[in-house]
Amino acid sequence: MAFEGLTERLQNALSGLRRKGKVTDADLRETMREIRVALLEADVNFNVVKDFVRNVRERAAGAKVLDGLNPAQQIVSIVNEELTAMMGESDVPLNKSPKIPTVIMMVGLQGAGKTTTAGKLALKLKNEQNARPLMIAADVYRPAAIDQLKTLGEQIDVPVFEMGTDVNPREIVRQGMAKAAELKADYVFIDAAGRLQIDEALMQELVDVKEIAQPDEILLVVDAMTGQNAVETAEGFNGRLDITGVVLTKLDGDTRGGAALSIRAVTGKPIKFVGQGEKMTDLDIFYPDRMASRILG
Ligand code: GDP
């Protein structure tokens, strides 16, 4: 299960505190040391951990907390609040264009779950807002990607615009946008190309597609299981594309949690959704406070 190791270690660190009626500064320091190790072992970014520990210590070390009623409980609350803040305070909804269509460009490394997430989001909008999305198949390098998107489209009854793999993605997107206007689609999903690694050719293509499509939302899809690599990927994509949000996939797997806990703080961009399974309905809004509570167990 996701966060299992982290949850156990945080609980251990905090339960040591709970056993004491009175908490001394030395107790607090020891607890924070354990929490620091737990977060680093969960693959949370080093600087993010440093800031977190400093923030909790600053808030908890005051006489009001340590000499107050139930200091352990107060420290647990502070840890919970700071974990929430690390992940972004509150949920951030999908951007919406004042006029149709709202254009959502999906980017990410191959295998992260871009195509799947495009389908999940299209279905969600269809179910919740009666939306009429169009999906554009612009990942021409992974041969199966277009077929995969077409199959998904059939499954959720959403049209897919494609021109095969021989046309360049810029042209596909140009014509796809014209198709969206013709169909009066209110959402357009662009399933952009992914690669196994970030490279310059990919980034330039994505920059060009962004220029053509003028997306309202650039969602970076990252695999939560890849830990610090997910964070580096996010920094790379954000640096070139100025992404507007992140979708963290595979949170149903046994991720240690580092990506979920670091991406927001490192990139400044909100996690908007989490993927929690392979089914088309396995997509949830990301609520930092609920995630913090889940992590604390
Ligand atoms: P893309 O290359 O980024 O378009 O990745 P795909 O959408 O093809 O997804 C790669 C694999 O990850 C597929 O087998 C998906 O079913 C799977 N996948 C995507 N999202 C999730 C998720 O949230 N949980 C799980 N368990 N699998 C996922």
XYZ file of N, CA, C and O and ligand atoms in Angstrom, residues 107-120 139 142 144-145 148 152 191-195 221-223 225 247-253 274-280 282-283, ligand 1:
208
model
N 0.934 16.148 -20.829
C 2.334 15.856 -21.107
C 2.896 14.922 -20.044
O 2.330 14.805 -18.951
N 3.999 14.283 -20.379
C 4.622 13.394 -19.400
C 5.488 12.359 -20.080
O 5.450 12.220 -21.302
N 6.265 11.662 -19.301
C 7.120 10.621 -19.868
C 6.272 9.417 -20.268
O 5.180 9.197 -19.736
N 6.793 8.650 -21.198
C 6.115 7.444 -21.652
C 5.854 6.502 -20.481
O 6.752 6.283 -19.659
N 4.633 6.013 -20.403
C 4.314 5.048 -19.350
C 3.823 5.686 -18.062
O 3.422 4.992 -17.132
N 3.856 7.013 -17.995
C 3.424 7.685 -16.766
C 1.915 7.554 -16.560
O 1.432 7.548 -15.422
N 1.193 7.447 -17.684
C -0.265 7.319 -17.579
C -1.007 8.464 -18.254
O -2.170 8.722 -17.956
N -0.342 9.121 -19.193
C -0.916 10.267 -19.892
C -2.200 9.909 -20.633
O -3.228 10.565 -20.452
N -2.104 8.907 -21.485
C -3.244 8.538 -22.312
C -4.415 8.084 -21.431
O -5.554 8.510 -21.623
N -4.105 7.237 -20.474
C -5.134 6.738 -19.553
C -5.800 7.900 -18.812
O -7.030 7.950 -18.680
N -4.980 8.840 -18.345
C -5.521 9.952 -17.565
C -6.375 10.883 -18.425
O -7.388 11.411 -17.953
N -5.980 11.070 -19.688
C -6.807 11.882 -20.591
C -8.213 11.272 -20.668
O -9.223 11.970 -20.553
N -8.274 9.947 -20.830
C -9.562 9.259 -20.889
C -10.342 9.401 -19.590
O -11.544 9.678 -19.586
N -9.646 9.234 -18.477
C -10.308 9.329 -17.171
C -10.910 10.721 -16.969
O -12.037 10.860 -16.482
N 0.441 11.737 -30.006
C 1.637 10.970 -29.654
C 1.953 10.015 -30.801
O 1.465 8.887 -30.841
N 4.948 6.617 -30.166
C 4.657 5.294 -29.604
C 3.497 4.750 -30.437
O 2.363 5.217 -30.317
N 1.523 2.306 -30.492
C 0.286 1.814 -29.881
C -0.533 2.931 -29.243
O -1.707 2.734 -28.928
N 0.074 4.110 -29.090
C -0.603 5.175 -28.337
C -1.913 5.602 -28.994
O -2.923 5.814 -28.318
N -4.537 2.984 -28.620
C -4.949 2.962 -27.206
C -5.958 4.078 -26.943
O -6.980 3.872 -26.289
N -9.880 3.714 -25.923
C -10.424 4.410 -24.750
C -11.622 5.265 -25.146
O -12.640 5.284 -24.457
N -3.357 14.590 -26.372
C -2.464 13.547 -25.860
C -1.127 13.720 -26.564
O -0.902 13.197 -27.647
N -0.258 14.526 -25.952
C 1.010 14.881 -26.593
C 2.020 13.751 -26.443
O 1.830 12.828 -25.660
N 3.090 13.858 -27.215
C 4.095 12.800 -27.224
C 4.822 12.688 -25.899
O 5.024 13.668 -25.198
N 5.201 11.480 -25.566
C 6.062 11.242 -24.412
C 7.310 10.530 -24.877
O 7.372 10.049 -26.012
N 8.304 10.524 -24.079
C 9.525 9.751 -24.361
C 9.900 9.064 -23.066
O 9.335 9.340 -22.017
N 1.636 14.586 -16.253
C 1.287 13.311 -15.626
C 2.564 12.624 -15.172
O 3.467 12.401 -15.979
N 2.663 12.356 -13.881
C 3.857 11.665 -13.380
C 3.476 10.444 -12.552
O 2.451 10.410 -11.887
N 4.353 9.471 -12.638
C 4.154 8.198 -11.956
C 4.686 8.337 -10.520
O 5.886 8.533 -10.321
N 5.229 6.257 -8.393
C 6.150 5.195 -7.991
C 7.603 5.562 -8.268
O 8.508 4.894 -7.778
N -0.778 15.646 -12.411
C -1.574 14.477 -12.043
C -0.595 13.399 -11.591
O 0.337 13.067 -12.320
N -0.814 12.908 -10.404
C 0.056 11.874 -9.852
C -0.650 10.534 -10.041
O -1.727 10.322 -9.487
N -0.042 9.649 -10.824
C -0.699 8.367 -11.083
C -0.108 7.259 -10.218
O 0.949 7.423 -9.622
N -0.802 6.148 -10.218
C -0.355 4.904 -9.575
C -0.201 5.054 -8.064
O 0.662 4.430 -7.455
N -1.052 5.883 -7.503
C -1.044 6.030 -6.052
C -1.672 4.807 -5.385
O -1.687 4.694 -4.167
N -2.219 3.899 -6.200
C -2.719 2.628 -5.674
C -1.568 1.654 -5.477
O -1.723 0.629 -4.821
N -0.400 1.964 -6.029
C 0.755 1.080 -5.872
C 1.437 1.330 -4.537
O 0.944 2.102 -3.718
N -5.268 12.666 -8.658
C -4.460 11.469 -8.454
C -5.136 10.268 -9.120
O -6.362 10.117 -9.053
N -4.320 9.455 -9.758
C -4.801 8.211 -10.352
C -4.616 7.100 -9.335
O -3.550 6.961 -8.746
N -5.686 6.339 -9.125
C -5.605 5.300 -8.097
C -6.033 3.946 -8.634
O -6.657 3.171 -7.938
N -5.737 3.695 -9.903
C -6.061 2.401 -10.472
C -6.120 2.489 -11.981
O -5.980 3.572 -12.558
N -6.318 1.353 -12.630
C -6.291 1.316 -14.099
C -7.663 1.568 -14.719
O -7.766 1.808 -15.916
N -8.721 1.482 -13.922
C -10.073 1.658 -14.479
C -10.329 3.129 -14.814
O -9.746 4.020 -14.207
N -11.230 3.369 -15.744
C -11.514 4.727 -16.195
C -12.105 5.609 -15.091
O -12.101 6.826 -15.204
N -11.008 5.486 -11.960
C -10.030 5.584 -10.867
C -9.231 6.882 -10.910
O -8.006 6.875 -11.013
N -9.946 7.996 -10.871
C -9.265 9.296 -10.843
C -9.956 10.165 -9.802
O -11.182 10.278 -9.796
P 1.417 7.025 -21.324
O 2.559 6.406 -22.054
O 1.883 8.131 -20.417
O 0.297 7.471 -22.199
O 0.878 5.914 -20.295
P -0.445 5.016 -20.367
O -1.651 5.850 -20.212
O -0.373 4.123 -21.537
O -0.293 4.187 -19.010
C 0.766 3.261 -18.801
C 0.271 2.139 -17.897
O -0.001 2.644 -16.608
C -1.020 1.504 -18.388
O -0.922 0.121 -18.190
C -2.081 2.104 -17.466
O -3.179 1.246 -17.294
C -1.298 2.259 -16.198
N -1.850 3.302 -15.319
C -2.133 4.590 -15.613
N -2.603 5.250 -14.523
C -2.623 4.339 -13.511
C -2.993 4.399 -12.117
O -3.401 5.432 -11.557
N -2.860 3.230 -11.406
C -2.405 2.080 -11.981
N -2.310 1.001 -11.194
N -2.047 2.004 -13.257
C -2.147 3.104 -14.021
